[in-house]
Tab-separated table of C-alpha atoms in Angstrom:
chain	number	residue	atom	x	y	z
A	1	MET	CA	-4.266	-10.023	16.741
A	2	ASN	CA	-2.845	-13.546	16.985
A	3	ARG	CA	0.500	-14.904	18.183
A	4	VAL	CA	2.145	-18.157	17.033
A	5	THR	CA	5.529	-19.833	17.328
A	6	ALA	CA	7.105	-20.312	13.898
A	7	ASN	CA	10.698	-20.956	12.826
A	8	ASP	CA	11.705	-20.800	16.517
A	9	ILE	CA	10.416	-17.250	17.016
A	10	GLU	CA	7.085	-15.694	17.956
A	11	ILE	CA	5.159	-14.011	15.145
A	12	VAL	CA	2.172	-11.736	15.608
A	13	TYR	CA	-0.370	-11.517	12.791
A	14	ASP	CA	-3.964	-10.724	11.948
A	15	ALA	CA	-6.278	-11.641	9.096
A	16	PHE	CA	-8.962	-10.207	6.816
A	17	GLY	CA	-11.597	-11.886	4.685
A	18	SER	CA	-13.062	-15.348	4.490
A	19	PRO	CA	-10.829	-18.335	5.338
A	20	SER	CA	-12.140	-19.876	2.127
A	21	GLY	CA	-10.568	-17.092	0.050
A	22	ARG	CA	-7.315	-17.299	-1.866
A	23	PRO	CA	-4.521	-17.187	0.765
A	24	LEU	CA	-2.510	-13.972	0.441
A	25	LEU	CA	0.453	-13.231	2.719
A	26	LEU	CA	1.517	-9.580	2.993
A	27	ILE	CA	5.151	-8.890	3.956
A	28	MET	CA	6.079	-5.408	5.131
A	29	GLY	CA	9.300	-3.467	4.572
A	30	LEU	CA	12.308	-2.243	6.497
A	31	GLY	CA	11.612	-1.178	10.066
A	32	SER	CA	7.868	-1.178	9.443
A	33	GLN	CA	5.173	-3.017	11.332
A	34	MET	CA	2.168	-4.900	10.038
A	35	ILE	CA	-0.035	-1.884	10.799
A	36	HIS	CA	1.696	-0.102	7.909
A	37	TRP	CA	-0.563	-2.298	5.767
A	38	ASP	CA	-3.610	-0.062	5.915
A	39	GLU	CA	-6.704	-1.963	7.059
A	40	GLU	CA	-8.755	-0.468	4.215
A	41	PHE	CA	-6.215	-1.761	1.697
A	42	CYS	CA	-6.340	-5.201	3.320
A	43	GLU	CA	-10.149	-5.136	3.219
A	44	LEU	CA	-10.032	-4.151	-0.457
A	45	LEU	CA	-7.942	-7.241	-1.197
A	46	ALA	CA	-10.264	-9.365	0.956
A	47	GLU	CA	-13.322	-8.085	-0.931
A	48	ARG	CA	-11.695	-9.364	-4.114
A	49	GLY	CA	-11.611	-12.944	-2.888
A	50	HIS	CA	-8.462	-13.134	-0.775
A	51	HIS	CA	-7.909	-14.379	2.754
A	52	VAL	CA	-5.345	-11.746	3.716
A	53	VAL	CA	-2.775	-12.163	6.475
A	54	ARG	CA	-0.395	-9.405	7.548
A	55	PHE	CA	2.279	-9.926	10.209
A	56	ASP	CA	5.148	-8.315	12.068
A	57	ASN	CA	8.537	-9.362	10.722
A	58	ARG	CA	11.173	-10.390	13.239
A	59	ASP	CA	12.719	-7.314	14.896
A	60	ALA	CA	9.570	-5.266	14.205
A	61	GLY	CA	6.372	-4.687	16.117
A	62	LEU	CA	5.284	-7.415	18.517
A	63	SER	CA	7.130	-10.352	16.937
A	64	THR	CA	10.429	-11.592	18.411
A	65	HIS	CA	13.242	-9.039	18.622
A	66	PHE	CA	16.893	-10.072	18.615
A	67	HIS	CA	17.927	-7.804	21.467
A	68	GLU	CA	20.752	-10.105	22.478
A	69	ALA	CA	22.468	-9.851	19.080
A	70	ASP	CA	25.341	-7.447	18.579
A	71	MET	CA	24.547	-4.447	16.404
A	72	PRO	CA	26.022	-5.197	12.943
A	73	TYR	CA	28.727	-2.910	11.587
A	74	LEU	CA	26.883	-1.342	8.657
A	75	GLY	CA	30.033	0.331	7.375
A	76	ALA	CA	31.254	-3.058	6.177
A	77	ALA	CA	29.376	-2.597	2.878
A	78	SER	CA	31.184	0.644	2.096
A	79	ASP	CA	34.442	-1.103	3.056
A	80	GLY	CA	33.809	-3.631	0.304
A	81	GLY	CA	32.474	-6.445	2.474
A	82	ALA	CA	29.237	-7.624	4.058
A	83	PRO	CA	28.314	-7.018	7.684
A	84	ALA	CA	28.301	-9.903	10.121
A	85	VAL	CA	24.611	-10.380	10.881
A	86	PRO	CA	22.389	-12.383	13.230
A	87	TYR	CA	20.134	-13.382	10.337
A	88	LEU	CA	19.600	-12.974	6.595
A	89	LEU	CA	16.587	-12.313	4.386
A	90	GLY	CA	16.407	-16.069	3.860
A	91	ASP	CA	15.758	-16.526	7.563
A	92	MET	CA	12.955	-13.971	7.354
A	93	ALA	CA	11.535	-15.904	4.390
A	94	ASP	CA	11.648	-19.039	6.539
A	95	ASP	CA	9.694	-17.116	9.193
A	96	ALA	CA	6.991	-16.622	6.574
A	97	ALA	CA	7.056	-20.342	5.741
A	98	GLY	CA	6.714	-21.136	9.440
A	99	LEU	CA	3.750	-18.797	9.654
A	100	LEU	CA	2.128	-20.663	6.761
A	101	ASP	CA	2.588	-23.875	8.751
A	102	ALA	CA	0.920	-22.293	11.788
A	103	LEU	CA	-1.952	-21.060	9.612
A	104	GLY	CA	-2.413	-24.501	8.063
A	105	TRP	CA	-1.650	-23.114	4.604
A	106	ALA	CA	0.150	-25.528	2.305
A	107	SER	CA	0.894	-22.613	-0.032
A	108	ALA	CA	0.017	-18.960	-0.518
A	109	HIS	CA	0.157	-15.993	-2.817
A	110	VAL	CA	3.018	-13.890	-1.471
A	111	LEU	CA	3.148	-10.094	-1.738
A	112	GLY	CA	5.899	-7.899	-0.311
A	113	VAL	CA	6.849	-4.239	-0.412
A	114	SER	CA	10.410	-2.869	-0.301
A	115	MET	CA	12.389	-5.184	2.011
A	116	GLY	CA	9.199	-7.255	2.121
A	117	GLY	CA	9.507	-7.667	-1.642
A	118	MET	CA	13.035	-8.980	-1.130
A	119	ILE	CA	11.734	-11.426	1.487
A	120	ALA	CA	8.940	-12.492	-0.877
A	121	GLN	CA	11.530	-13.128	-3.588
A	122	ALA	CA	13.630	-15.155	-1.146
A	123	PHE	CA	10.502	-17.098	-0.134
A	124	ALA	CA	9.713	-17.987	-3.753
A	125	ILE	CA	13.323	-19.078	-4.290
A	126	ALA	CA	13.502	-21.225	-1.146
A	127	HIS	CA	9.900	-22.486	-1.158
A	128	PRO	CA	8.725	-22.611	-4.786
A	129	ALA	CA	6.161	-25.346	-4.152
A	130	ARG	CA	4.517	-23.176	-1.492
A	131	THR	CA	4.421	-20.054	-3.703
A	132	ARG	CA	1.194	-19.772	-5.697
A	133	SER	CA	2.238	-16.374	-7.045
A	134	LEU	CA	4.762	-13.656	-6.260
A	135	THR	CA	4.103	-9.912	-6.168
A	136	SER	CA	7.150	-7.712	-5.579
A	137	ILE	CA	6.426	-4.006	-5.038
A	138	MET	CA	8.982	-1.155	-4.883
A	139	SER	CA	11.777	-3.701	-4.455
A	140	THR	CA	14.945	-5.021	-6.110
A	141	PRO	CA	16.816	-8.301	-6.627
A	142	GLY	CA	19.937	-6.908	-4.961
A	143	PRO	CA	21.046	-3.970	-2.811
A	144	GLN	CA	23.282	-2.597	-5.564
A	145	ILE	CA	20.477	-2.368	-8.147
A	146	GLY	CA	18.280	0.741	-8.154
A	147	GLY	CA	20.069	2.184	-5.129
A	148	PRO	CA	18.733	5.231	-3.289
A	149	THR	CA	19.407	8.844	-4.038
A	150	GLU	CA	21.662	10.623	-1.584
A	151	GLN	CA	18.718	12.558	-0.176
A	152	ALA	CA	16.586	9.428	0.260
A	153	MET	CA	19.368	7.543	2.033
A	154	ALA	CA	19.991	10.495	4.329
A	155	ALA	CA	16.301	10.563	5.210
A	156	LEU	CA	16.187	6.811	5.824
A	157	LEU	CA	19.183	6.889	8.151
A	158	SER	CA	18.219	10.078	9.960
A	159	ARG	CA	17.688	9.818	13.697
A	160	SER	CA	15.465	11.559	16.183
A	161	ALA	CA	15.212	11.797	19.923
A	162	PRO	CA	13.578	8.671	21.388
A	163	GLU	CA	10.430	10.518	22.419
A	164	ARG	CA	7.104	9.800	20.788
A	165	GLU	CA	6.552	13.288	19.358
A	166	ALA	CA	10.066	13.434	17.885
A	167	VAL	CA	9.728	9.990	16.323
A	168	VAL	CA	6.392	10.941	14.765
A	169	ARG	CA	7.837	14.200	13.386
A	170	ARG	CA	10.740	12.283	11.875
A	171	ALA	CA	8.337	9.882	10.155
A	172	VAL	CA	6.544	12.785	8.495
A	173	GLU	CA	9.844	14.317	7.357
A	174	VAL	CA	11.031	10.997	5.918
A	175	TRP	CA	7.817	10.517	3.934
A	176	LYS	CA	8.150	14.042	2.548
A	177	VAL	CA	11.337	12.785	0.888
A	178	ILE	CA	10.389	9.256	-0.180
A	179	GLY	CA	6.619	9.620	-0.566
A	180	SER	CA	4.883	9.932	-3.922
A	181	PRO	CA	5.190	13.416	-5.452
A	182	GLY	CA	2.328	12.754	-7.854
A	183	PHE	CA	-0.262	12.206	-5.126
A	184	PRO	CA	-1.417	14.112	-2.037
A	185	MET	CA	0.576	13.272	1.080
A	186	ASP	CA	-1.573	11.694	3.810
A	187	GLU	CA	0.140	13.474	6.694
A	188	GLU	CA	-2.677	12.613	9.085
A	189	GLY	CA	-2.389	8.925	8.286
A	190	ILE	CA	1.407	8.955	8.517
A	191	THR	CA	1.222	10.673	11.882
A	192	ARG	CA	-1.362	8.211	13.177
A	193	VAL	CA	0.521	5.083	12.126
A	194	ALA	CA	3.863	6.442	13.341
A	195	GLY	CA	2.324	7.067	16.755
A	196	GLN	CA	0.719	3.636	16.842
A	197	SER	CA	4.009	2.017	15.834
A	198	PHE	CA	5.839	3.813	18.621
A	199	ASP	CA	3.217	2.681	21.116
A	200	ARG	CA	3.397	-0.947	19.948
A	201	CYS	CA	7.210	-1.139	19.917
A	202	TYR	CA	10.030	1.346	19.406
A	203	ASP	CA	13.260	-0.477	18.515
A	204	PRO	CA	15.708	1.401	16.249
A	205	ALA	CA	18.255	-1.388	16.717
A	206	GLY	CA	15.809	-3.798	15.073
A	207	PHE	CA	15.766	-1.507	12.043
A	208	GLY	CA	19.561	-1.711	11.936
A	209	ARG	CA	19.582	-5.495	12.087
A	210	GLN	CA	17.041	-5.705	9.263
A	211	LEU	CA	19.068	-3.264	7.160
A	212	ALA	CA	22.187	-5.357	7.756
A	213	ALA	CA	20.274	-8.452	6.610
A	214	ILE	CA	19.482	-6.709	3.321
A	215	MET	CA	23.105	-5.714	2.793
A	216	ALA	CA	24.475	-9.156	3.660
A	217	SER	CA	22.013	-11.232	1.634
A	218	GLY	CA	23.514	-10.506	-1.750
A	219	ASP	CA	21.943	-10.527	-5.204
A	220	ARG	CA	19.048	-12.851	-6.062
A	221	THR	CA	19.060	-12.285	-9.842
A	222	ALA	CA	20.449	-15.692	-10.826
A	223	ALA	CA	18.084	-17.536	-8.481
A	224	LEU	CA	15.080	-15.520	-9.683
A	225	ARG	CA	15.828	-16.641	-13.247
A	226	GLU	CA	15.107	-20.226	-12.153
A	227	LEU	CA	11.592	-19.444	-10.871
A	228	SER	CA	8.497	-20.768	-12.607
A	229	VAL	CA	5.822	-19.003	-10.537
A	230	PRO	CA	3.385	-16.386	-11.869
A	231	ALA	CA	4.817	-13.026	-10.898
A	232	LEU	CA	3.901	-9.349	-10.833
A	233	VAL	CA	6.342	-6.495	-10.248
A	234	ILE	CA	4.981	-3.057	-9.323
A	235	HIS	CA	7.149	0.029	-9.037
A	236	GLY	CA	6.800	3.774	-8.776
A	237	GLU	CA	8.510	5.715	-11.520
A	238	ALA	CA	9.458	8.441	-9.016
A	239	ASP	CA	10.834	6.170	-6.270
A	240	PRO	CA	14.008	7.707	-4.795
A	241	LEU	CA	14.698	4.964	-2.226
A	242	ILE	CA	14.660	1.924	-4.507
A	243	GLN	CA	14.763	3.507	-7.908
A	244	LEU	CA	12.934	2.157	-10.966
A	245	PRO	CA	15.878	0.024	-12.234
A	246	GLY	CA	15.336	-2.171	-9.173
A	247	GLY	CA	11.827	-3.029	-10.309
A	248	VAL	CA	12.866	-3.436	-13.937
A	249	ALA	CA	15.689	-5.785	-12.937
A	250	THR	CA	13.296	-7.847	-10.812
A	251	ALA	CA	10.823	-8.246	-13.666
A	252	ASP	CA	13.586	-8.988	-16.166
A	253	ALA	CA	14.965	-11.729	-13.919
A	254	ILE	CA	11.703	-13.626	-13.295
A	255	PRO	CA	10.535	-15.546	-16.382
A	256	GLY	CA	7.161	-14.282	-17.580
A	257	ALA	CA	6.822	-11.601	-14.892
A	258	LYS	CA	4.576	-8.634	-15.603
A	259	LEU	CA	5.974	-5.161	-14.847
A	260	LEU	CA	3.491	-2.458	-13.847
A	261	THR	CA	4.800	1.054	-13.194
A	262	PHE	CA	2.998	4.182	-12.042
A	263	PRO	CA	4.030	7.770	-12.828
A	264	GLY	CA	4.197	9.950	-9.730
A	265	MET	CA	4.416	6.973	-7.365
A	266	ALA	CA	7.468	6.794	-5.107
A	267	HIS	CA	8.212	4.599	-2.088
A	268	ASP	CA	4.695	4.236	-0.732
A	269	LEU	CA	1.258	3.020	-1.772
A	270	PRO	CA	-0.828	6.117	-2.563
A	271	ARG	CA	-4.491	5.631	-1.736
A	272	PRO	CA	-5.694	6.639	-5.255
A	273	LEU	CA	-3.697	3.704	-6.664
A	274	TRP	CA	-5.138	1.077	-4.305
A	275	PRO	CA	-7.891	-0.023	-6.725
A	276	ASP	CA	-5.398	-0.408	-9.595
A	277	ILE	CA	-2.948	-2.317	-7.413
A	278	ALA	CA	-5.693	-4.543	-5.981
A	279	THR	CA	-6.984	-5.260	-9.483
A	280	ALA	CA	-3.514	-6.216	-10.738
A	281	VAL	CA	-2.889	-8.478	-7.732
A	282	THR	CA	-6.319	-10.097	-8.123
A	283	GLU	CA	-5.748	-10.764	-11.819
A	284	LEU	CA	-2.466	-12.453	-10.908
A	285	THR	CA	-3.845	-14.607	-8.094
A	286	GLU	CA	-6.900	-15.663	-10.106
A	287	ARG	CA	-4.727	-16.592	-13.083
A	288	ALA	CA	-2.256	-18.444	-10.883
A	289	ASP	CA	-4.974	-20.500	-9.236
A	290	ARG	CA	-6.340	-21.507	-12.660
A	291	LEU	CA	-2.991	-22.983	-13.692
């Protein structure tokens, strides 16, 4: 684990693979820490020629938390407005750019899941010269596209007592709703990572600030249409949290983007699909670096 100062905050990260490999930055989703990138998945990408870096977003894990900020009023979206927020997805994309500076990377292949996919999109928009390729997984160009089912949103916003066992139980219940119905649920792995996340940092308010950033950042469709970076969009056909139209809209917006969908996949990365996902990402990064 490493800690650097970037974009005026502290960011914690770690790395996999040879420093001579193709630089690949992994950006995690809403309320999730870098340990939600399974080490075996990171190693799989590293074995395919990537120098992989995963990191804690602001307000998650061991990176800087904005404890001093007021909790945004999330009801503003349902009132027809946008919540007043301490930061936007663009600021989180600038965090990633600052991390690249600290790593000595002039550019990188950028891969994000869910909110991380939104941040990756924002990174490519704001820093096109530093984006070798863009992979957006289970994401959307805007919060109103591919919105969640009622059951998925209820699960996402559910609360538990602030004790470790209750938080771990809630994580399992949430993944029963948003996890992939076409693949076995890894309850042991979910339980382990939920416990580790609690031990590293438990901050439900950080989740709320990240969610407000998503809601306040608007739609990126028009800006995505101006991109000229090689792009891959991956989406589960059974995703109830960001439904398939979110992935389709992302791919439709980015010129030349490839759309790859998986039956039975929902809002997670099922282990049986790791080889297919790693192969698709590797094909993209190899092609991008030949351009």
